[in-house]
PDB file of C-alpha atoms in Angstrom:
ATOM      1  CA  MET A  14    -117.881  33.662 -41.081  1.00 59.00           C
ATOM      2  CA  GLY A  15    -115.681  30.943 -40.365  1.00 79.00           C
ATOM      3  CA  THR A  16    -116.616  29.133 -36.777  1.00 81.00           C
ATOM      4  CA  SER A  17    -117.218  32.251 -35.308  1.00 82.00           C
ATOM      5  CA  THR A  18    -121.348  31.767 -35.196  1.00 88.00           C
ATOM      6  CA  THR A  19    -123.410  28.960 -34.602  1.00 89.00           C
ATOM      7  CA  TYR A  20    -124.082  28.566 -38.837  1.00 85.00           C
ATOM      8  CA  GLY A  21    -120.578  28.663 -39.018  1.00 83.00           C
ATOM      9  CA  ALA A  22    -119.968  26.223 -36.932  1.00 83.00           C
ATOM     10  CA  ARG A  23    -122.630  24.325 -38.014  1.00 90.00           C
ATOM     11  CA  ASP A  24    -121.296  24.571 -41.602  1.00 82.00           C
ATOM     12  CA  HIS A  25    -117.513  23.918 -41.028  1.00 82.00           C
ATOM     13  CA  ALA A  26    -118.849  20.437 -39.145  1.00 83.00           C
ATOM     14  CA  ARG A  27    -121.084  19.168 -41.673  1.00 86.00           C
ATOM     15  CA  ALA A  28    -118.155  19.450 -43.982  1.00 82.00           C
ATOM     16  CA  GLN A  29    -116.155  17.385 -42.417  1.00 78.00           C
ATOM     17  CA  GLU A  30    -118.253  14.341 -43.217  1.00 78.00           C
ATOM     18  CA  GLY A  31    -117.027  11.793 -45.166  1.00 75.00           C
ATOM     19  CA  ALA A  32    -113.163  12.786 -43.862  1.00 75.00           C
ATOM     20  CA  ARG A  33    -111.352  10.447 -42.777  1.00 75.00           C
ATOM     21  CA  ALA A  34    -108.819  10.109 -39.840  1.00 75.00           C
ATOM     22  CA  GLU A  35    -105.542   7.813 -39.303  1.00 79.00           C
ATOM     23  CA  ALA A  36    -107.089   6.815 -36.493  1.00 80.00           C
ATOM     24  CA  MET A  37    -110.438   6.842 -35.666  1.00 82.00           C
ATOM     25  CA  PRO A  38    -113.135   4.031 -36.118  1.00 89.00           C
ATOM     26  CA  VAL A  39    -115.259   3.293 -39.029  1.00 88.00           C
ATOM     27  CA  VAL A  40    -119.397   3.270 -39.225  1.00 88.00           C
ATOM     28  CA  PRO A  41    -120.168   1.071 -40.188  1.00 91.00           C
ATOM     29  CA  ALA A  42    -117.722  -1.318 -39.831  1.00 92.00           C
ATOM     30  CA  ALA A  43    -119.027  -2.693 -42.432  1.00 90.00           C
ATOM     31  CA  ASP A  44    -117.049  -0.217 -44.283  1.00 90.00           C
ATOM     32  CA  TRP A  45    -113.747  -1.421 -43.877  1.00 92.00           C
ATOM     33  CA  PRO A  46    -111.566  -1.951 -46.811  1.00 91.00           C
ATOM     34  CA  ALA A  47    -110.334  -5.340 -46.001  1.00 87.00           C
ATOM     35  CA  PRO A  48    -112.359  -7.594 -43.849  1.00 92.00           C
ATOM     36  CA  PRO A  49    -111.258 -10.891 -42.463  1.00 92.00           C
ATOM     37  CA  CYS A  50    -114.364 -12.505 -42.307  1.00 93.00           C
ATOM     38  CA  ALA A  51    -117.983 -12.984 -44.779  1.00 91.00           C
ATOM     39  CA  ALA A  52    -118.840 -10.316 -45.836  1.00 88.00           C
ATOM     40  CA  GLY A  53    -121.872  -8.358 -43.532  1.00 91.00           C
ATOM     41  CA  HIS A  54    -119.789 -10.258 -40.187  1.00 96.00           C
ATOM     42  CA  LEU A  55    -117.742  -7.675 -39.751  1.00 97.00           C
ATOM     43  CA  VAL A  56    -118.948  -5.306 -35.924  1.00 97.00           C
ATOM     44  CA  TRP A  57    -115.891  -3.432 -34.972  1.00 97.00           C
ATOM     45  CA  ALA A  58    -113.408  -2.019 -37.424  1.00 97.00           C
ATOM     46  CA  GLU A  59    -110.675   0.871 -35.490  1.00 97.00           C
ATOM     47  CA  THR A  60    -107.614   1.864 -35.856  1.00 97.00           C
ATOM     48  CA  VAL A  61    -106.375   3.520 -32.040  1.00 98.00           C
ATOM     49  CA  ALA A  62    -103.661   6.109 -32.198  1.00 97.00           C
ATOM     50  CA  GLY A  63    -101.073   6.206 -29.858  1.00 97.00           C
ATOM     51  CA  GLY A  64    -102.470   7.534 -25.881  1.00 98.00           C
ATOM     52  CA  ASN A  65    -105.577   6.593 -26.545  1.00 98.00           C
ATOM     53  CA  TYR A  66    -108.666   4.397 -25.779  1.00 98.00           C
ATOM     54  CA  THR A  67    -111.467   2.470 -27.287  1.00 98.00           C
ATOM     55  CA  HIS A  68    -114.271   0.443 -25.768  1.00 98.00           C
ATOM     56  CA  ARG A  69    -117.214  -2.403 -26.980  1.00 98.00           C
ATOM     57  CA  VAL A  70    -119.461  -4.677 -25.492  1.00 98.00           C
ATOM     58  CA  LEU A  71    -119.108  -7.441 -28.342  1.00 98.00           C
ATOM     59  CA  ALA A  72    -121.538 -10.693 -27.943  1.00 98.00           C
ATOM     60  CA  ARG A  73    -120.402 -14.140 -26.829  1.00 98.00           C
ATOM     61  CA  GLY A  74    -118.566 -16.080 -29.786  1.00 97.00           C
ATOM     62  CA  THR A  75    -117.784 -12.465 -31.144  1.00 98.00           C
ATOM     63  CA  GLU A  76    -114.163 -12.924 -32.218  1.00 98.00           C
ATOM     64  CA  LEU A  77    -111.845  -9.423 -31.867  1.00 98.00           C
ATOM     65  CA  ARG A  78    -108.785  -9.339 -33.600  1.00 98.00           C
ATOM     66  CA  LEU A  79    -105.691  -7.239 -32.238  1.00 98.00           C
ATOM     67  CA  THR A  80    -102.781  -5.617 -34.746  1.00 98.00           C
ATOM     68  CA  ASP A  81     -99.680  -4.010 -33.883  1.00 98.00           C
ATOM     69  CA  LEU A  82     -99.516  -2.250 -37.167  1.00 97.00           C
ATOM     70  CA  ARG A  83     -96.263  -0.571 -36.399  1.00 97.00           C
ATOM     71  CA  GLY A  84     -94.241  -2.550 -33.803  1.00 96.00           C
ATOM     72  CA  ASP A  85     -95.231   0.436 -30.785  1.00 97.00           C
ATOM     73  CA  ALA A  86     -98.628  -0.166 -30.046  1.00 98.00           C
ATOM     74  CA  CYS A  87     -99.668  -1.717 -26.302  1.00 98.00           C
ATOM     75  CA  ALA A  88    -102.396  -2.505 -26.073  1.00 98.00           C
ATOM     76  CA  HIS A  89    -104.404  -2.614 -22.211  1.00 98.00           C
ATOM     77  CA  LEU A  90    -106.832  -4.719 -21.872  1.00 98.00           C
ATOM     78  CA  LEU A  91    -109.800  -5.442 -19.458  1.00 98.00           C
ATOM     79  CA  LEU A  92    -112.579  -7.895 -19.371  1.00 98.00           C
ATOM     80  CA  PHE A  93    -116.156  -7.097 -17.870  1.00 98.00           C
ATOM     81  CA  ALA A  94    -119.515  -9.816 -18.172  1.00 97.00           C
ATOM     82  CA  ALA A  95    -121.407  -7.572 -20.011  1.00 96.00           C
ATOM     83  CA  ASP A  96    -124.158  -6.945 -17.898  1.00 90.00           C
ATOM     84  CA  ARG A  97    -122.881  -8.571 -14.877  1.00 93.00           C
ATOM     85  CA  PRO A  98    -119.857  -6.271 -14.200  1.00 92.00           C
ATOM     86  CA  TRP A  99    -118.781  -7.728 -10.732  1.00 94.00           C
ATOM     87  CA  GLU A 100    -117.288 -10.628 -12.960  1.00 97.00           C
ATOM     88  CA  ARG A 101    -114.701  -9.034 -14.857  1.00 98.00           C
ATOM     89  CA  LEU A 102    -111.049  -9.826 -15.922  1.00 98.00           C
ATOM     90  CA  ASN A 103    -109.017 -11.787 -13.053  1.00 98.00           C
ATOM     91  CA  VAL A 104    -105.296 -11.929 -14.162  1.00 97.00           C
ATOM     92  CA  ALA A 105    -104.021 -13.891 -11.040  1.00 97.00           C
ATOM     93  CA  ASP A 106    -106.118 -16.736 -11.600  1.00 97.00           C
ATOM     94  CA  THR A 107    -105.773 -16.891 -15.616  1.00 97.00           C
ATOM     95  CA  VAL A 108    -102.125 -16.784 -14.185  1.00 96.00           C
ATOM     96  CA  LYS A 109    -102.933 -19.175 -12.004  1.00 96.00           C
ATOM     97  CA  VAL A 110    -104.974 -21.775 -12.732  1.00 96.00           C
ATOM     98  CA  GLN A 111    -103.099 -22.616 -15.789  1.00 96.00           C
ATOM     99  CA  TRP A 112     -99.812 -22.552 -14.743  1.00 96.00           C
ATOM    100  CA  ASN A 113     -97.976 -20.257 -16.908  1.00 94.00           C
ATOM    101  CA  ALA A 114     -97.548 -16.776 -16.512  1.00 93.00           C
ATOM    102  CA  TYR A 115     -97.204 -16.183 -20.098  1.00 93.00           C
ATOM    103  CA  LEU A 116     -99.713 -15.289 -22.192  1.00 92.00           C
ATOM    104  CA  GLY A 117    -100.645 -17.279 -25.541  1.00 94.00           C
ATOM    105  CA  GLU A 118    -102.340 -19.116 -28.255  1.00 96.00           C
ATOM    106  CA  GLY A 119    -104.642 -20.827 -26.382  1.00 95.00           C
ATOM    107  CA  GLN A 120    -104.827 -19.298 -23.189  1.00 96.00           C
ATOM    108  CA  LEU A 121    -107.906 -18.172 -21.595  1.00 98.00           C
ATOM    109  CA  LEU A 122    -109.247 -15.118 -20.111  1.00 98.00           C
ATOM    110  CA  LEU A 123    -110.955 -16.579 -16.574  1.00 98.00           C
ATOM    111  CA  SER A 124    -112.943 -14.033 -14.309  1.00 97.00           C
ATOM    112  CA  ASP A 125    -112.856 -14.129 -10.925  1.00 93.00           C
ATOM    113  CA  GLN A 126    -116.214 -16.875 -10.275  1.00 95.00           C
ATOM    114  CA  GLY A 127    -114.086 -19.314 -12.284  1.00 96.00           C
ATOM    115  CA  ARG A 128    -114.784 -19.033 -16.159  1.00 98.00           C
ATOM    116  CA  VAL A 129    -113.892 -17.605 -19.184  1.00 98.00           C
ATOM    117  CA  LEU A 130    -114.398 -14.585 -20.831  1.00 98.00           C
ATOM    118  CA  ALA A 131    -112.539 -15.081 -23.641  1.00 98.00           C
ATOM    119  CA  SER A 132    -109.833 -17.461 -25.538  1.00 98.00           C
ATOM    120  CA  LEU A 133    -106.753 -16.634 -27.453  1.00 98.00           C
ATOM    121  CA  VAL A 134    -107.149 -18.540 -29.952  1.00 97.00           C
ATOM    122  CA  THR A 135    -104.443 -16.754 -32.625  1.00 97.00           C
ATOM    123  CA  ASP A 136    -101.221 -15.439 -31.715  1.00 97.00           C
ATOM    124  CA  THR A 137     -98.734 -13.905 -34.078  1.00 96.00           C
ATOM    125  CA  SER A 138     -96.495 -11.988 -31.591  1.00 95.00           C
ATOM    126  CA  GLY A 139     -95.352 -13.802 -28.443  1.00 93.00           C
ATOM    127  CA  ARG A 140     -95.118 -10.813 -26.898  1.00 94.00           C
ATOM    128  CA  HIS A 141     -97.749 -10.341 -24.297  1.00 95.00           C
ATOM    129  CA  ASP A 142     -97.306  -9.639 -19.998  1.00 96.00           C
ATOM    130  CA  ALA A 143     -99.941 -10.541 -16.998  1.00 96.00           C
ATOM    131  CA  LEU A 144     -97.399  -9.298 -14.422  1.00 96.00           C
ATOM    132  CA  CYS A 145     -97.369  -5.164 -14.786  1.00 96.00           C
ATOM    133  CA  GLY A 146    -100.426  -4.092 -15.106  1.00 96.00           C
ATOM    134  CA  THR A 147    -100.737  -0.607 -16.806  1.00 98.00           C
ATOM    135  CA  SER A 148     -99.289   2.401 -16.444  1.00 98.00           C
ATOM    136  CA  THR A 149    -100.402   5.200 -13.481  1.00 98.00           C
ATOM    137  CA  LEU A 150    -101.208   8.561 -13.407  1.00 98.00           C
ATOM    138  CA  VAL A 151     -98.482   9.506 -11.104  1.00 97.00           C
ATOM    139  CA  ARG A 152     -95.332   6.720 -12.827  1.00 96.00           C
ATOM    140  CA  ASN A 153     -96.488   9.074 -16.599  1.00 98.00           C
ATOM    141  CA  THR A 154     -96.117  12.009 -14.117  1.00 98.00           C
ATOM    142  CA  GLY A 155     -92.465  11.577 -12.388  1.00 96.00           C
ATOM    143  CA  ARG A 156     -91.344   9.435 -15.968  1.00 96.00           C
ATOM    144  CA  TYR A 157     -93.148  11.817 -19.219  1.00 97.00           C
ATOM    145  CA  GLY A 158     -94.111  15.187 -17.033  1.00 97.00           C
ATOM    146  CA  ASP A 159     -97.763  14.109 -16.797  1.00 97.00           C
ATOM    147  CA  GLY A 160    -100.026  11.635 -17.238  1.00 98.00           C
ATOM    148  CA  THR A 161    -103.557  12.866 -17.512  1.00 98.00           C
ATOM    149  CA  PRO A 162    -105.621  12.002 -20.358  1.00 97.00           C
ATOM    150  CA  GLN A 163    -104.886  14.505 -22.077  1.00 95.00           C
ATOM    151  CA  SER A 164    -101.523  15.259 -22.438  1.00 97.00           C
ATOM    152  CA  ALA A 165     -98.888  13.919 -24.556  1.00 97.00           C
ATOM    153  CA  SER A 166     -98.196  11.111 -22.473  1.00 98.00           C
ATOM    154  CA  PRO A 167    -101.656   9.928 -21.523  1.00 98.00           C
ATOM    155  CA  ALA A 168    -101.372   6.626 -18.451  1.00 98.00           C
ATOM    156  CA  GLY A 169    -103.539   3.860 -19.321  1.00 98.00           C
ATOM    157  CA  ARG A 170    -105.339   3.398 -16.260  1.00 98.00           C
ATOM    158  CA  GLU A 171    -106.529   7.076 -16.790  1.00 98.00           C
ATOM    159  CA  LEU A 172    -107.547   6.493 -19.851  1.00 98.00           C
ATOM    160  CA  PHE A 173    -109.368   3.041 -18.216  1.00 98.00           C
ATOM    161  CA  LYS A 174    -111.449   5.940 -16.164  1.00 98.00           C
ATOM    162  CA  LEU A 175    -113.057   7.671 -18.724  1.00 98.00           C
ATOM    163  CA  ALA A 176    -113.309   3.881 -20.716  1.00 98.00           C
ATOM    164  CA  ALA A 177    -115.008   2.776 -17.495  1.00 98.00           C
ATOM    165  CA  ALA A 178    -117.334   5.165 -17.266  1.00 98.00           C
ATOM    166  CA  LYS A 179    -118.769   5.034 -20.320  1.00 98.00           C
ATOM    167  CA  ASN A 180    -120.099   1.709 -19.389  1.00 97.00           C
ATOM    168  CA  GLY A 181    -121.319   3.178 -16.306  1.00 97.00           C
ATOM    169  CA  LEU A 182    -117.991   1.770 -14.117  1.00 97.00           C
ATOM    170  CA  GLN A 183    -115.767   3.345 -11.942  1.00 96.00           C
ATOM    171  CA  PRO A 184    -112.289   3.213 -11.115  1.00 97.00           C
ATOM    172  CA  ARG A 185    -112.339   1.514  -8.086  1.00 96.00           C
ATOM    173  CA  ASP A 186    -113.807  -1.618 -10.267  1.00 96.00           C
ATOM    174  CA  LEU A 187    -110.959  -1.639 -12.719  1.00 97.00           C
ATOM    175  CA  PRO A 188    -108.368  -4.694 -11.791  1.00 96.00           C
ATOM    176  CA  PRO A 189    -105.719  -5.232 -12.954  1.00 97.00           C
ATOM    177  CA  SER A 190    -104.632  -5.811 -16.835  1.00 98.00           C
ATOM    178  CA  LEU A 191    -103.452  -7.346 -19.502  1.00 97.00           C
ATOM    179  CA  SER A 192    -101.087  -5.791 -22.215  1.00 97.00           C
ATOM    180  CA  PHE A 193    -100.545  -7.592 -25.269  1.00 98.00           C
ATOM    181  CA  PHE A 194     -97.402  -6.819 -28.500  1.00 97.00           C
ATOM    182  CA  GLN A 195     -95.163  -5.241 -24.978  1.00 96.00           C
ATOM    183  CA  GLY A 196     -93.916  -8.116 -22.989  1.00 92.00           C
ATOM    184  CA  VAL A 197     -91.467  -9.182 -20.130  1.00 94.00           C
ATOM    185  CA  GLU A 198     -90.013 -12.379 -19.029  1.00 93.00           C
ATOM    186  CA  VAL A 199     -89.098 -12.829 -15.326  1.00 93.00           C
ATOM    187  CA  ARG A 200     -85.773 -13.914 -14.639  1.00 91.00           C
ATOM    188  CA  GLU A 201     -84.308 -16.239 -12.467  1.00 90.00           C
ATOM    189  CA  ASP A 202     -83.698 -13.475  -9.281  1.00 91.00           C
ATOM    190  CA  GLY A 203     -87.474 -12.610  -9.774  1.00 88.00           C
ATOM    191  CA  ALA A 204     -86.891 -10.137 -11.920  1.00 92.00           C
ATOM    192  CA  LEU A 205     -88.290  -8.565 -14.812  1.00 93.00           C
ATOM    193  CA  ASP A 206     -86.546  -7.905 -18.237  1.00 94.00           C
ATOM    194  CA  PHE A 207     -88.726  -6.257 -21.124  1.00 94.00           C
ATOM    195  CA  THR A 208     -88.826  -7.765 -24.320  1.00 93.00           C
ATOM    196  CA  GLY A 209     -90.616  -4.776 -26.319  1.00 91.00           C
ATOM    197  CA  SER A 210     -92.304  -6.382 -29.383  1.00 92.00           C
ATOM    198  CA  THR A 211     -91.911  -8.625 -32.236  1.00 89.00           C
ATOM    199  CA  GLY A 212     -92.605  -5.738 -34.916  1.00 93.00           C
ATOM    200  CA  PRO A 213     -94.723  -4.459 -37.284  1.00 97.00           C
ATOM    201  CA  GLY A 214     -97.958  -6.688 -38.004  1.00 96.00           C
ATOM    202  CA  GLY A 215     -97.876  -8.903 -34.670  1.00 96.00           C
ATOM    203  CA  SER A 216    -101.192  -9.791 -34.058  1.00 97.00           C
ATOM    204  CA  VAL A 217    -103.560 -11.680 -31.883  1.00 98.00           C
ATOM    205  CA  THR A 218    -107.489 -12.835 -32.179  1.00 98.00           C
ATOM    206  CA  LEU A 219    -109.745 -13.606 -28.965  1.00 98.00           C
ATOM    207  CA  ARG A 220    -112.822 -15.047 -29.007  1.00 98.00           C
ATOM    208  CA  ALA A 221    -115.590 -14.064 -26.601  1.00 98.00           C
ATOM    209  CA  GLU A 222    -116.710 -16.928 -23.885  1.00 98.00           C
ATOM    210  CA  GLN A 223    -119.945 -14.942 -22.850  1.00 97.00           C
ATOM    211  CA  ASP A 224    -121.435 -11.079 -23.915  1.00 98.00           C
ATOM    212  CA  VAL A 225    -118.461  -8.638 -22.577  1.00 98.00           C
ATOM    213  CA  THR A 226    -117.245  -5.146 -21.830  1.00 98.00           C
ATOM    214  CA  VAL A 227    -113.889  -4.404 -23.517  1.00 98.00           C
ATOM    215  CA  LEU A 228    -112.095  -2.010 -22.404  1.00 98.00           C
ATOM    216  CA  ILE A 229    -108.215  -1.287 -24.205  1.00 98.00           C
ATOM    217  CA  ALA A 230    -105.964   1.483 -24.194  1.00 98.00           C
ATOM    218  CA  ASN A 231    -103.199   1.850 -26.211  1.00 98.00           C
ATOM    219  CA  VAL A 232     -99.901   3.385 -24.334  1.00 98.00           C
ATOM    220  CA  PRO A 233     -96.683   2.508 -23.675  1.00 98.00           C
ATOM    221  CA  HIS A 234     -95.752  -0.151 -20.958  1.00 97.00           C
ATOM    222  CA  PRO A 235     -95.157   0.342 -17.797  1.00 96.00           C
ATOM    223  CA  ALA A 236     -91.977  -1.719 -17.942  1.00 96.00           C
ATOM    224  CA  ASP A 237     -90.351  -0.189 -21.639  1.00 96.00           C
ATOM    225  CA  PRO A 238     -87.281   1.564 -21.016  1.00 95.00           C
ATOM    226  CA  ARG A 239     -86.842   4.252 -23.241  1.00 95.00           C
ATOM    227  CA  ASP A 240     -86.827   7.943 -22.275  1.00 95.00           C
ATOM    228  CA  ASP A 241     -89.432   8.450 -25.021  1.00 97.00           C
ATOM    229  CA  TYR A 242     -93.257   7.943 -25.132  1.00 98.00           C
ATOM    230  CA  VAL A 243     -93.677   6.135 -27.232  1.00 97.00           C
ATOM    231  CA  SER A 244     -96.772   4.450 -28.756  1.00 98.00           C
ATOM    232  CA  THR A 245     -98.199   3.536 -32.432  1.00 98.00           C
ATOM    233  CA  PRO A 246    -101.609   2.670 -34.206  1.00 98.00           C
ATOM    234  CA  LEU A 247    -103.271  -0.141 -32.879  1.00 98.00           C
ATOM    235  CA  GLU A 248    -105.692  -1.785 -35.620  1.00 98.00           C
ATOM    236  CA  VAL A 249    -109.054  -3.342 -33.432  1.00 98.00           C
ATOM    237  CA  LEU A 250    -110.958  -5.191 -35.468  1.00 98.00           C
ATOM    238  CA  ALA A 251    -114.291  -7.976 -34.731  1.00 98.00           C
ATOM    239  CA  TRP A 252    -116.206  -9.975 -36.426  1.00 98.00           C
ATOM    240  CA  ARG A 253    -119.765 -12.525 -34.921  1.00 97.00           C
ATOM    241  CA  ALA A 254    -118.601 -16.093 -35.320  1.00 96.00           C
ATOM    242  CA  GLY A 255    -118.947 -18.774 -32.713  1.00 95.00           C
ATOM    243  CA  ALA A 256    -118.643 -19.419 -28.673  1.00 96.00           C
ATOM    244  CA  THR A 257    -116.124 -22.502 -28.164  1.00 97.00           C
ATOM    245  CA  GLY A 258    -117.815 -25.394 -27.694  1.00 96.00           C
ATOM    246  CA  PRO A 259    -116.965 -29.565 -26.244  1.00 96.00           C
ATOM    247  CA  GLY A 260    -114.268 -31.309 -28.538  1.00 95.00           C
ATOM    248  CA  ASP A 261    -113.018 -27.902 -30.069  1.00 95.00           C
ATOM    249  CA  PRO A 262    -108.956 -28.216 -29.312  1.00 94.00           C
ATOM    250  CA  LEU A 263    -109.241 -25.334 -26.180  1.00 95.00           C
ATOM    251  CA  TRP A 264    -111.694 -26.347 -24.620  1.00 96.00           C
ATOM    252  CA  GLU A 265    -109.941 -29.611 -24.511  1.00 95.00           C
ATOM    253  CA  ALA A 266    -106.451 -28.780 -24.072  1.00 95.00           C
ATOM    254  CA  THR A 267    -106.199 -28.693 -20.271  1.00 96.00           C
ATOM    255  CA  PRO A 268    -108.261 -30.045 -17.342  1.00 97.00           C
ATOM    256  CA  GLU A 269    -108.060 -26.480 -15.625  1.00 96.00           C
ATOM    257  CA  GLY A 270    -109.921 -25.244 -18.716  1.00 97.00           C
ATOM    258  CA  ARG A 271    -112.207 -27.919 -19.417  1.00 97.00           C
ATOM    259  CA  ARG A 272    -113.519 -27.513 -15.857  1.00 97.00           C
ATOM    260  CA  ALA A 273    -113.308 -23.394 -16.673  1.00 98.00           C
ATOM    261  CA  PHE A 274    -115.902 -23.873 -19.868  1.00 98.00           C
ATOM    262  CA  LEU A 275    -117.730 -26.471 -17.350  1.00 97.00           C
ATOM    263  CA  ASN A 276    -118.730 -23.885 -15.509  1.00 97.00           C
ATOM    264  CA  THR A 277    -119.023 -21.529 -18.151  1.00 97.00           C
ATOM    265  CA  ALA A 278    -121.589 -22.949 -20.177  1.00 97.00           C
ATOM    266  CA  GLU A 279    -123.120 -24.293 -16.437  1.00 97.00           C
ATOM    267  CA  PHE A 280    -124.058 -20.814 -16.053  1.00 96.00           C
ATOM    268  CA  LEU A 281    -125.264 -19.927 -19.473  1.00 96.00           C
ATOM    269  CA  ALA A 282    -127.313 -22.649 -20.072  1.00 96.00           C
ATOM    270  CA  ALA A 283    -128.746 -22.169 -16.506  1.00 96.00           C
ATOM    271  CA  ARG A 284    -129.784 -18.666 -17.552  1.00 92.00           C
ATOM    272  CA  GLY A 285    -131.171 -19.673 -21.417  1.00 91.00           C
ATOM    273  CA  LEU A 286    -128.346 -17.882 -23.076  1.00 86.00           C
ATOM    274  CA  ALA A 287    -126.733 -21.592 -24.232  1.00 79.00           C
TER     275      ALA A 287
END
């Protein structure tokens, strides 16, 4: 009978129950084979294929680990306050307020309200970017022949649009993004040198300092000089932990960071959330 009838299609679909693909979410997350946290604390476990995207709302204090499994993932990231999407990641302020254009362990991801959306707890890669944003439909179409989401070379912004729509957001809500695992360096003359990745296994762990909506597009960095569209799987794991508090090295590292944490704590306290 095959799938040419409704009954055949139903039977075929049901026969797939329990099947696993290389890149897909694990539901429930507790079934992930090697959780990096205490039993029962894992809340998100997924492998994102190259040229694909994912999204999730995470509670304050959740830790999110991204891992470049094969050395050619590039995790383009956007963050929004979960119940206030008008408060969102501000890459310019993240760079400007912390006097640092290079992301790494100890950096804070700041909103346009001067508050901390997430902190960068650990980093074994060191190849990230806060300057270039993600790829666009026009660029990918000119470079690879197509940049639409269903093509073999989807653009990061097009995938962000899909992830945004599933969270009640529109294209106009999408600010510039950050990129993890593929970096650039600024030369003396202001030009950018693409540094690529450090190879397989690099990871970063972020800590949500508010309830946040996370959008991730795993696509090649726009400055990647290779002619081919090269994008390999990204591992995404998140687990319940605790938000950063006074006395934590992240909180106390710099006057600017301390002020951003105080802004965040005051805001949350006024809402009865901290």
